[in-house]
PDB file of C-alpha atoms in Angstrom:
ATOM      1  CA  UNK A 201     134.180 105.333  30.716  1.00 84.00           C
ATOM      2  CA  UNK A 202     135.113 101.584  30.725  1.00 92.00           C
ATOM      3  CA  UNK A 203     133.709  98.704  28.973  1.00 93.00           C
ATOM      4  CA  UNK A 204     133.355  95.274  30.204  1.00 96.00           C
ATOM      5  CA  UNK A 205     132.489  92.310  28.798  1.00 96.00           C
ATOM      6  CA  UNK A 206     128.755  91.306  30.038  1.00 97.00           C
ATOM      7  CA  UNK A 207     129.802  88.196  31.822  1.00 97.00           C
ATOM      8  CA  UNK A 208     132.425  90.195  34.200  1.00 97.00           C
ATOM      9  CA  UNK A 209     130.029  92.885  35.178  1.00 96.00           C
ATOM     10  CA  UNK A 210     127.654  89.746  35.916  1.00 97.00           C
ATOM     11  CA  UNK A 211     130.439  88.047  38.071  1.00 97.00           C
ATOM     12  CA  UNK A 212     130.501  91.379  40.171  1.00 97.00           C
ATOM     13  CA  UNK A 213     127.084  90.856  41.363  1.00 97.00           C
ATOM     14  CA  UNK A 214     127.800  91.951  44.980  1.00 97.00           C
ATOM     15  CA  UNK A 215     128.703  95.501  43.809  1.00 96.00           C
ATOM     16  CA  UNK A 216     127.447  97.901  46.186  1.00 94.00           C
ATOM     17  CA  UNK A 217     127.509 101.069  43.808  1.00 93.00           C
ATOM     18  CA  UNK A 218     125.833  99.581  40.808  1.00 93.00           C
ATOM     19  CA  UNK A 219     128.966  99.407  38.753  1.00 95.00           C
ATOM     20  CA  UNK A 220     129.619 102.990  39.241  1.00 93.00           C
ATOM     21  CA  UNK A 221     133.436 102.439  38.008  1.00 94.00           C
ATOM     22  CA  UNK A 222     132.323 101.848  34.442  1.00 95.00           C
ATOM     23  CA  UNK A 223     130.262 104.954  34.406  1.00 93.00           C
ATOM     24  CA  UNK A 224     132.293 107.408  36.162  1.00 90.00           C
ATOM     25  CA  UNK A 225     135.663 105.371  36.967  1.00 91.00           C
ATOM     26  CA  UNK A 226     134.556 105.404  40.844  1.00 92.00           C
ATOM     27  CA  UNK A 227     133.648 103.402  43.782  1.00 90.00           C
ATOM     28  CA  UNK A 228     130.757 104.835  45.219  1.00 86.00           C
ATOM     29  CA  UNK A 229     131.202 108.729  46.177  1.00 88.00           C
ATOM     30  CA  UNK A 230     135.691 107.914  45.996  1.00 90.00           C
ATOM     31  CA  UNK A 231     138.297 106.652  43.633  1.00 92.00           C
ATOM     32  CA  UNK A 232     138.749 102.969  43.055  1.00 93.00           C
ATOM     33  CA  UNK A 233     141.290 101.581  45.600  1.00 93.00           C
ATOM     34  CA  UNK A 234     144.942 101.912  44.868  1.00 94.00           C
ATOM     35  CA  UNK A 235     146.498  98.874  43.489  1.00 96.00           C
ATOM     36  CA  UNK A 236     150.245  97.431  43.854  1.00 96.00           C
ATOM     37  CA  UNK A 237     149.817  94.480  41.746  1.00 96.00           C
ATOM     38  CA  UNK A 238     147.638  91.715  39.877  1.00 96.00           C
ATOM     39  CA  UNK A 239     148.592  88.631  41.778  1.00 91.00           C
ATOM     40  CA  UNK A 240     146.218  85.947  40.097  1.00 85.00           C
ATOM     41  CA  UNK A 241     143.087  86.098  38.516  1.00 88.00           C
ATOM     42  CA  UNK A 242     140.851  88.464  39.908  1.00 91.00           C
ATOM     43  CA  UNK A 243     143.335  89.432  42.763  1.00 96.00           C
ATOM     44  CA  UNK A 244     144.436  92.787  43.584  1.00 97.00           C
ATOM     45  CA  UNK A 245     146.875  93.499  46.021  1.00 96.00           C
ATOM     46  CA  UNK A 246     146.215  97.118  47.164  1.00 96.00           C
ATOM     47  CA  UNK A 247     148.430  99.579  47.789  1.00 94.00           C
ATOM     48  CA  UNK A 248     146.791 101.082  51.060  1.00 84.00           C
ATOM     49  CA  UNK A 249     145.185  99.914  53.662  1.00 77.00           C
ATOM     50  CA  UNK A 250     141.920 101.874  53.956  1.00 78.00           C
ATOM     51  CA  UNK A 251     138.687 101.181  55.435  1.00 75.00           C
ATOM     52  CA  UNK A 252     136.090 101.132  52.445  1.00 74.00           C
ATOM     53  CA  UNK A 253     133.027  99.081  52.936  1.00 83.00           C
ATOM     54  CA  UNK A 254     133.100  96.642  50.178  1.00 91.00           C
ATOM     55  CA  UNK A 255     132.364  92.732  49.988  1.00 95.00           C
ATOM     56  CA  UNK A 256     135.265  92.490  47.791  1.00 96.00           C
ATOM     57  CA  UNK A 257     137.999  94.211  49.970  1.00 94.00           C
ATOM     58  CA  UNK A 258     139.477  91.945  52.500  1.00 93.00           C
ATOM     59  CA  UNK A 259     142.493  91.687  54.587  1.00 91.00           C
ATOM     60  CA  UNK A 260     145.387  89.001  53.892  1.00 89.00           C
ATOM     61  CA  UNK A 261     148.106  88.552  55.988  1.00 89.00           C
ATOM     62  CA  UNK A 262     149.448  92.214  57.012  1.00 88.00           C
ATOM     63  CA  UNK A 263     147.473  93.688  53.810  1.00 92.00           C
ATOM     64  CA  UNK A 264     144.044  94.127  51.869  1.00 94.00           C
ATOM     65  CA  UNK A 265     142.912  92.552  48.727  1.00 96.00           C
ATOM     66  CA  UNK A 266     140.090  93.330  45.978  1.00 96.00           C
ATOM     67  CA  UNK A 267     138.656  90.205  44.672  1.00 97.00           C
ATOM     68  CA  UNK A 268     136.022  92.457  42.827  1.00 97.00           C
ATOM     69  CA  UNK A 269     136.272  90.891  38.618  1.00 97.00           C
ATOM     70  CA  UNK A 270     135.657  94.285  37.619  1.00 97.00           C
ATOM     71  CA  UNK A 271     138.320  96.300  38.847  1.00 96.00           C
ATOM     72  CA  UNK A 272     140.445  93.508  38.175  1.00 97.00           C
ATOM     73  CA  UNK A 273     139.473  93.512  34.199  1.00 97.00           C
ATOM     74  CA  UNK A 274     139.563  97.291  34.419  1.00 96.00           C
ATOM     75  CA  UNK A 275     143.131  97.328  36.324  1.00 96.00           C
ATOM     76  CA  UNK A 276     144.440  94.492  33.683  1.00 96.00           C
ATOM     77  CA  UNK A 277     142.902  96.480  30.623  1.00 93.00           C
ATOM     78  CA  UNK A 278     143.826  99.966  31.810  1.00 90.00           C
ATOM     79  CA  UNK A 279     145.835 100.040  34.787  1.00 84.00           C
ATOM     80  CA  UNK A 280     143.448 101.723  36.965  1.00 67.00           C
TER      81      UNK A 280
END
């Protein structure tokens, strides 16, 4: 489904699906997380505030974040 280059799938090493988004365009068994906006390099602000277990979703300030390379690169390259 998506295509990375080999050195951002590499920097998502703590990816608890096994890169399941660029396969199927999914997180594990649900959709990747909603996103609001890009706000610097490999930071997603996202749009809700659920409660998925991954190393790459935290909270900041009254919201969450994805710091996850890959679906920053595939957010930036497709707006997923």
């Amino acid at each position: 489904m998506y295509r990375l280059p080999a050195d951002i799938v590499a920097a998502a090493d703590r990816c608890p699906h096994g890169h399941g988004c660029l396969e199927h365009g999914r997180c594990g068994g649900r959709p990747l997380c909603a996103v609001s906006y890009a706000d610097g390099r490999n930071v997603l602000v996202l749009a809700d505030e659920g409660d998925a277990d991954c190393p790459y979703r935290v909270r900041y300030g009254a919201g969450q974040v994805c710091a996850c390379p890959a679906h920053y690169a595939i957010h930036m390259r497709h707006g997923a």
